[in-house]
CSV table of C-alpha atoms in Angstrom, one decimal:
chain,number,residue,atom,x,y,z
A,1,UNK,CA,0.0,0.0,0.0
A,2,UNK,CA,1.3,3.4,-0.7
A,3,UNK,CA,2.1,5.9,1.8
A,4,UNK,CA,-0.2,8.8,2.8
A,5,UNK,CA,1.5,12.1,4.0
A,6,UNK,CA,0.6,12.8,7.2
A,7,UNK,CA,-3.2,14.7,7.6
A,8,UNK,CA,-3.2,18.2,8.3
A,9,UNK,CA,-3.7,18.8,11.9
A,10,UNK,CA,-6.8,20.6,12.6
A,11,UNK,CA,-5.5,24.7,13.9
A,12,UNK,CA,-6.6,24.3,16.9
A,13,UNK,CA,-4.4,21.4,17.8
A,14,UNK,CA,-1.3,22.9,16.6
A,15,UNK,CA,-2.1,26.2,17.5
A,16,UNK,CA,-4.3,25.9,20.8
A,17,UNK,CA,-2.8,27.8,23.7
A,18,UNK,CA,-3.9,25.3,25.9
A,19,UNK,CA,-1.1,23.4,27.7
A,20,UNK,CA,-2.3,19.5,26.4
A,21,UNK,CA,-4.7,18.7,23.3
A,22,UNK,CA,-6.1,15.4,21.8
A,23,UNK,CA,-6.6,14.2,18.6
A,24,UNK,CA,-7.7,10.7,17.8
A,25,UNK,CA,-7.1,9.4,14.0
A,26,UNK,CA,-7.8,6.1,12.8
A,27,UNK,CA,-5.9,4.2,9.7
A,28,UNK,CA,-6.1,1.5,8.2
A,29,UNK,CA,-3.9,-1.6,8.1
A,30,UNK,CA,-0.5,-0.6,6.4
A,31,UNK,CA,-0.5,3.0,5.7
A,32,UNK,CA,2.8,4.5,6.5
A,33,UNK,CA,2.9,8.4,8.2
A,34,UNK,CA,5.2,10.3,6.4
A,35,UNK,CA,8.2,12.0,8.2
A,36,UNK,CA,7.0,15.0,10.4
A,37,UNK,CA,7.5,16.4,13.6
A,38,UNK,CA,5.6,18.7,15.8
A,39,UNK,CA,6.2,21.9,17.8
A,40,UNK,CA,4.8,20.0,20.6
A,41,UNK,CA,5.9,17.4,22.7
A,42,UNK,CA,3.7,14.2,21.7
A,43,UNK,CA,2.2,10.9,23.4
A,44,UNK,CA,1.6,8.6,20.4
A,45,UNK,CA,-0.6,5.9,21.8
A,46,UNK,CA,-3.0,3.6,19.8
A,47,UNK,CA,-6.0,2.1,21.9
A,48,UNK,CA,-5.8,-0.6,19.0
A,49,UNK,CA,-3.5,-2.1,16.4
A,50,UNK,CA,0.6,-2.0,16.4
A,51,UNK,CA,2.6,0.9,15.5
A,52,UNK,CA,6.5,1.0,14.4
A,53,UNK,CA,7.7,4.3,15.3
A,54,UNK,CA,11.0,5.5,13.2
A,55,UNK,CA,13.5,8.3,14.4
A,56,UNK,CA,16.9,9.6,14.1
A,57,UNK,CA,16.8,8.3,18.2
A,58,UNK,CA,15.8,5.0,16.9
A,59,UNK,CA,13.0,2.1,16.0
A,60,UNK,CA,10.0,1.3,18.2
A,61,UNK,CA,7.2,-1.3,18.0
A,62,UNK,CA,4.6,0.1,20.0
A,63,UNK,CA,1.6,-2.0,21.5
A,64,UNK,CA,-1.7,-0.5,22.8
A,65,UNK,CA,0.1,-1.4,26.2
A,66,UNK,CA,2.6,1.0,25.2
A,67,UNK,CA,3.1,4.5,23.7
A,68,UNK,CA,5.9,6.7,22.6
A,69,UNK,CA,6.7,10.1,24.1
A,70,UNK,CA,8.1,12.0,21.0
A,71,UNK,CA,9.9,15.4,22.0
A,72,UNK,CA,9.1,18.5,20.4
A,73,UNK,CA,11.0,19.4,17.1
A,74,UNK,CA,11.8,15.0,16.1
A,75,UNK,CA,11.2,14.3,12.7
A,76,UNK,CA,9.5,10.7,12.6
A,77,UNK,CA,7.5,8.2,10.7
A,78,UNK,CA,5.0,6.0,11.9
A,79,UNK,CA,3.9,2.4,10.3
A,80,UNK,CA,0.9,0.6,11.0
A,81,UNK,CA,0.6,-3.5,11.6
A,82,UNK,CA,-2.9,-3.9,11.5
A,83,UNK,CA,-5.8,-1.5,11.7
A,84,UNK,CA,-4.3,1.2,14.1
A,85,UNK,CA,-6.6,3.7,15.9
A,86,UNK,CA,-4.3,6.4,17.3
A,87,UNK,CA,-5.1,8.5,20.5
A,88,UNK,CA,-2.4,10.9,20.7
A,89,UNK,CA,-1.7,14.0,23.2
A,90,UNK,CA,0.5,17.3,21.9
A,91,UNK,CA,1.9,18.3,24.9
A,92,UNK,CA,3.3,22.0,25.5
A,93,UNK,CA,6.5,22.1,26.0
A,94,UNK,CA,6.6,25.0,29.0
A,95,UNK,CA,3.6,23.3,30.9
A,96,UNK,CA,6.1,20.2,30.8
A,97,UNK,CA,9.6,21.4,32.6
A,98,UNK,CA,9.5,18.1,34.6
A,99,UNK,CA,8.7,15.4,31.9
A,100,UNK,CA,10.6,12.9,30.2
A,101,UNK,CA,13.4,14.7,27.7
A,102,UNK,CA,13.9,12.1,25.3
A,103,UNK,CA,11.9,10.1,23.1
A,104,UNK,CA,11.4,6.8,24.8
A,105,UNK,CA,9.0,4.0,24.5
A,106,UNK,CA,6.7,3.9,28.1
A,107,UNK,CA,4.3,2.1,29.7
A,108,UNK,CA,0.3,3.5,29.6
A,109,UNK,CA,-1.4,2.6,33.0
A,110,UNK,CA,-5.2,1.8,33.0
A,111,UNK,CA,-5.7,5.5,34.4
A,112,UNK,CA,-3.9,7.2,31.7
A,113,UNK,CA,-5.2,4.9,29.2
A,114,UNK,CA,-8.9,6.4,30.3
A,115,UNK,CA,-7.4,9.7,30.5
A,116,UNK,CA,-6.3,9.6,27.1
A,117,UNK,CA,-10.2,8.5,26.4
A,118,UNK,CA,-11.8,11.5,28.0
A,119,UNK,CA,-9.1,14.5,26.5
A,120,UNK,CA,-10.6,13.5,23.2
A,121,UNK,CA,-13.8,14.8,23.8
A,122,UNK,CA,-12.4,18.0,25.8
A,123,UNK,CA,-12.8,21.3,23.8
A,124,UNK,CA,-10.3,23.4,23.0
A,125,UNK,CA,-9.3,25.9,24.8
A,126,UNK,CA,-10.4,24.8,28.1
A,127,UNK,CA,-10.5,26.7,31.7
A,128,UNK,CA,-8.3,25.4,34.5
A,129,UNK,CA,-10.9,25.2,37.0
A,130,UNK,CA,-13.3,23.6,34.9
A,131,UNK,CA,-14.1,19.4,34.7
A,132,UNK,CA,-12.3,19.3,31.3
A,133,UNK,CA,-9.4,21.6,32.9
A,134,UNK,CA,-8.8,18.7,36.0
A,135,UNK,CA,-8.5,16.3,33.2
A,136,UNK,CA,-6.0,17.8,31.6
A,137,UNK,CA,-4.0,18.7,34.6
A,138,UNK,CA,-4.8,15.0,36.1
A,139,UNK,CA,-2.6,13.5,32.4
A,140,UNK,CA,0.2,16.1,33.2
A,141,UNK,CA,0.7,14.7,36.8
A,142,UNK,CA,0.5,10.6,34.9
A,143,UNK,CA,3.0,11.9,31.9
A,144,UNK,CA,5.7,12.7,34.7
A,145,UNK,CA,5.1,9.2,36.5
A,146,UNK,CA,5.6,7.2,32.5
A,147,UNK,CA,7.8,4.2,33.2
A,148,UNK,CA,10.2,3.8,30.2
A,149,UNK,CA,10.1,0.5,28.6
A,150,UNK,CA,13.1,-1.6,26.6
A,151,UNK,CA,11.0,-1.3,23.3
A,152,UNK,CA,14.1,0.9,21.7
A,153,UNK,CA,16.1,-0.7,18.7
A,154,UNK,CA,19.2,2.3,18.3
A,155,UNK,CA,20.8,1.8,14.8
A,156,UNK,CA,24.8,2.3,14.6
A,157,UNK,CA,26.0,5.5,12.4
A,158,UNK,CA,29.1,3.8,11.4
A,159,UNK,CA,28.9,1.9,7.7
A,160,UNK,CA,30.3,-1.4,8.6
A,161,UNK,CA,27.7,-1.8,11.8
A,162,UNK,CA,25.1,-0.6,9.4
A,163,UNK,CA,26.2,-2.9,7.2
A,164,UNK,CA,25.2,-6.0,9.8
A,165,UNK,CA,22.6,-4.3,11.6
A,166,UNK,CA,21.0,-3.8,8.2
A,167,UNK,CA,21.9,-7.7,7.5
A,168,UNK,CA,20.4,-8.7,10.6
A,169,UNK,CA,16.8,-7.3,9.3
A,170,UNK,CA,16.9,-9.1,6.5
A,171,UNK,CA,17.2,-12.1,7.8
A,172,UNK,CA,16.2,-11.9,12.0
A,173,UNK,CA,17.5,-16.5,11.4
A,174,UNK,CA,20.8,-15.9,10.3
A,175,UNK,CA,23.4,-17.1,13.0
A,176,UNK,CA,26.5,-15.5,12.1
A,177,UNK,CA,28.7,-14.8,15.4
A,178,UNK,CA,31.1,-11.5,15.8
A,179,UNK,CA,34.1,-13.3,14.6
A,180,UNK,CA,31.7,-14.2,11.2
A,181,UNK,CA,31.5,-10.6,10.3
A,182,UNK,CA,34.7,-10.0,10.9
A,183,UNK,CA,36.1,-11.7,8.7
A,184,UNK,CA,33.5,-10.5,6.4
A,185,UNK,CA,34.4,-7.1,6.6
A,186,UNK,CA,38.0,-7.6,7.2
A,187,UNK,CA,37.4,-6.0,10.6
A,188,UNK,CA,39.4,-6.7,13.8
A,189,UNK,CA,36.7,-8.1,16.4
A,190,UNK,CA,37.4,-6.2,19.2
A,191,UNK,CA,36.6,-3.0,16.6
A,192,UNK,CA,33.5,-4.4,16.1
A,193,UNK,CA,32.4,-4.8,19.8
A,194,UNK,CA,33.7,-1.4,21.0
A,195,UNK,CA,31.8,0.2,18.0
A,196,UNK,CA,28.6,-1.8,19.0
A,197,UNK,CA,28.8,-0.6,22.6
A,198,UNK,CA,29.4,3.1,22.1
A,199,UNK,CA,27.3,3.9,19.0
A,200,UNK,CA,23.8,1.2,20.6
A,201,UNK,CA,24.9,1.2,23.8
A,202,UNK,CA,24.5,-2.4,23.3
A,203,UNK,CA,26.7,-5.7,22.6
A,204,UNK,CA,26.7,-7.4,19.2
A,205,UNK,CA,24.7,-10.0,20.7
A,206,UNK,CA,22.3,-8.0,22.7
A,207,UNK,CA,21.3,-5.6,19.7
A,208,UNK,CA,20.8,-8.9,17.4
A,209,UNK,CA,18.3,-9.9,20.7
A,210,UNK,CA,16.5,-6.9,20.5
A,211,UNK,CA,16.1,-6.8,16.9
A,212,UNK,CA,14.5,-10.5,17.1
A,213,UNK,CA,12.4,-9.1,19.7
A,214,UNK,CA,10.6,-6.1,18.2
A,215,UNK,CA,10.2,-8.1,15.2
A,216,UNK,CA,8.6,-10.8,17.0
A,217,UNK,CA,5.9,-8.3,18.6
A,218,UNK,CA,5.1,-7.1,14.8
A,219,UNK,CA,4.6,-10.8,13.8
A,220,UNK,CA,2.6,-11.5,16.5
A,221,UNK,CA,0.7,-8.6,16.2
A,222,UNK,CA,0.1,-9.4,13.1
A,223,UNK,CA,-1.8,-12.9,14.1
A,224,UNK,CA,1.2,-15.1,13.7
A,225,UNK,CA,1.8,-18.2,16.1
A,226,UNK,CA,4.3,-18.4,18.5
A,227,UNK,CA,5.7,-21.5,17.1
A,228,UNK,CA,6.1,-19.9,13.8
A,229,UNK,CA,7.6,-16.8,15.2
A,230,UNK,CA,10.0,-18.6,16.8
A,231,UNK,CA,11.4,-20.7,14.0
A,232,UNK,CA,11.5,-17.9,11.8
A,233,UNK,CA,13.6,-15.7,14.2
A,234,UNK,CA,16.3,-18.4,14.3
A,235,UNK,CA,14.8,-19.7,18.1
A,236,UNK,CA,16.0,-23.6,19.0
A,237,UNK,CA,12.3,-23.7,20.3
A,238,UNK,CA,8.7,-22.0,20.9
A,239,UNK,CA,9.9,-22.6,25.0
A,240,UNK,CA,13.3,-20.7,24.2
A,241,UNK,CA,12.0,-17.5,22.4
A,242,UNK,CA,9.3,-17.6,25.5
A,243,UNK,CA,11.6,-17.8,28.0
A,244,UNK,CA,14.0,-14.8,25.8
A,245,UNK,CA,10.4,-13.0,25.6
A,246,UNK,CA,9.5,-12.8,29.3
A,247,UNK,CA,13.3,-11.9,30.5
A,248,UNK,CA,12.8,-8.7,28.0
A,249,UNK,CA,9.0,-8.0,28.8
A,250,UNK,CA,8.4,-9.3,32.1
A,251,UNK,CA,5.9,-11.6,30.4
A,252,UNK,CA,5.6,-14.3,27.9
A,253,UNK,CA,4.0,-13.2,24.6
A,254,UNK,CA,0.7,-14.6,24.9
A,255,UNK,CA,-0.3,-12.1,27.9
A,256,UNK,CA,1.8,-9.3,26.7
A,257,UNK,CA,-0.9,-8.8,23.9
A,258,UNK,CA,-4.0,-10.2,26.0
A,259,UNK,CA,-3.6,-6.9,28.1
A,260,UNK,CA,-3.6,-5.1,25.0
């Protein structure tokens, strides 16, 4: 399906002076959101349906669970696995001194999630003292309390890491160690794990789990079996990707998405 630029936001969410606004979109499955960014701080939340969220900070996949606090000024793109119906908040970014100042994946409590409900239906601009105002100021005081989540993929900037990270994608199966792509790029090893640790913050084989991770919450998103996902993620066994799965999430896959 072909992309779709992102719709023009209506003026008073761009422009309202109040300090959080709504907007709720629905797409369809597959359409991509072109690169923007906002003069806002953003919540990017779906109550349904799996987003992948691209920046220059890095790769999300982002389940109604979950949401993505994008600062103010990131250019982004957003992809949609499924039917995805997006409940997002623009934030200002002087009624938010205390929140979260980087884009992170975080956790959406049943509160916030309800929260996020009600500011869709609050007019613009609204009173502080009024019901619509508490509302707002209630999601203010949940935004600073957002638990950051390990949904982050960070991509390398230098070539020959792109070059395996990029690999990697193509084929979340293959098996090639370190000491593989070293030789492939005629690349002393130790090069190859100091690089990995400064520019992901993560080891060859940690950023290779992650990967197989995120991909494995689009699949399954997407309706695939576990056992499938598994095998096609290069997994010994359905047990060993669920017992990789609930280190990472703190749950195994079937109840990660059974809350959503």
């Amino acid at each position: 399906m072909d992309p779709i630029p992102l719709p023009e936001a209506p003026g008073e969410i761009e422009g309202a002076t109040s300090p959080v606004t709504g907007r709720a979109t629905d797409y369809p499955a597959g359409r991509r959101i072109e690169p923007h960014s906002h003069a806002k701080h953003q919540l990017i939340h779906a109550v349904r349906g799996v987003m992948v969220v691209q920046s220059e900070a890095g790769r999300w996949v982002v389940p109604p669970t979950r949401a993505i606090w994008m600062v103010a000024g990131m250019t982004h793109t957003i992809r949609c696995v499924g039917e995805v119906h997006m409940r997002s908040l623009r934030v200002a970014t002087e009624a938010a001194p205390r929140l979260l100042d980087q884009t992170q994946a975080v956790g959406i409590s049943p509160l916030l999630r309800e929260l996020i409900r009600a500011a869709m239906d609050v007019r613009q601009p609204y009173a502080p003292g009024t019901r619509d105002g508490r509302v707002m100021r209630l999601i203010l005081d949940e935004l600073r309390a957002l638990p950051v989540l390990p949904l982050h993929l960070q991509m390398p900037t230098d070539a020959r890491l792109l070059r395996i990270c990029e690999a990697l994608q193509q084929r979340f199966d293959d098996a090639s160690t370190m000491a593989d792509w070293a030789r492939r790029l005629a690349v002393d090893v130790k090069t190859i794990q100091r690089l990995f640790l400064k520019q992901t913050g993560l080891t060859f084989g940690q950023w290779r789990q992650q990967a197989r991770l995120l991909r494995a919450l689009e699949l399954l998103a997407a309706g695939e079996k576990v056992i499938d996902v598994a095998l096609a993620l290069g997994y010994e066994s359905p047990s060993a990707f669920a017992s990789m799965f609930r280190k990472q999430f703190g749950q195994p896959p079937g109840q990660f998405f059974a809350e959503s």
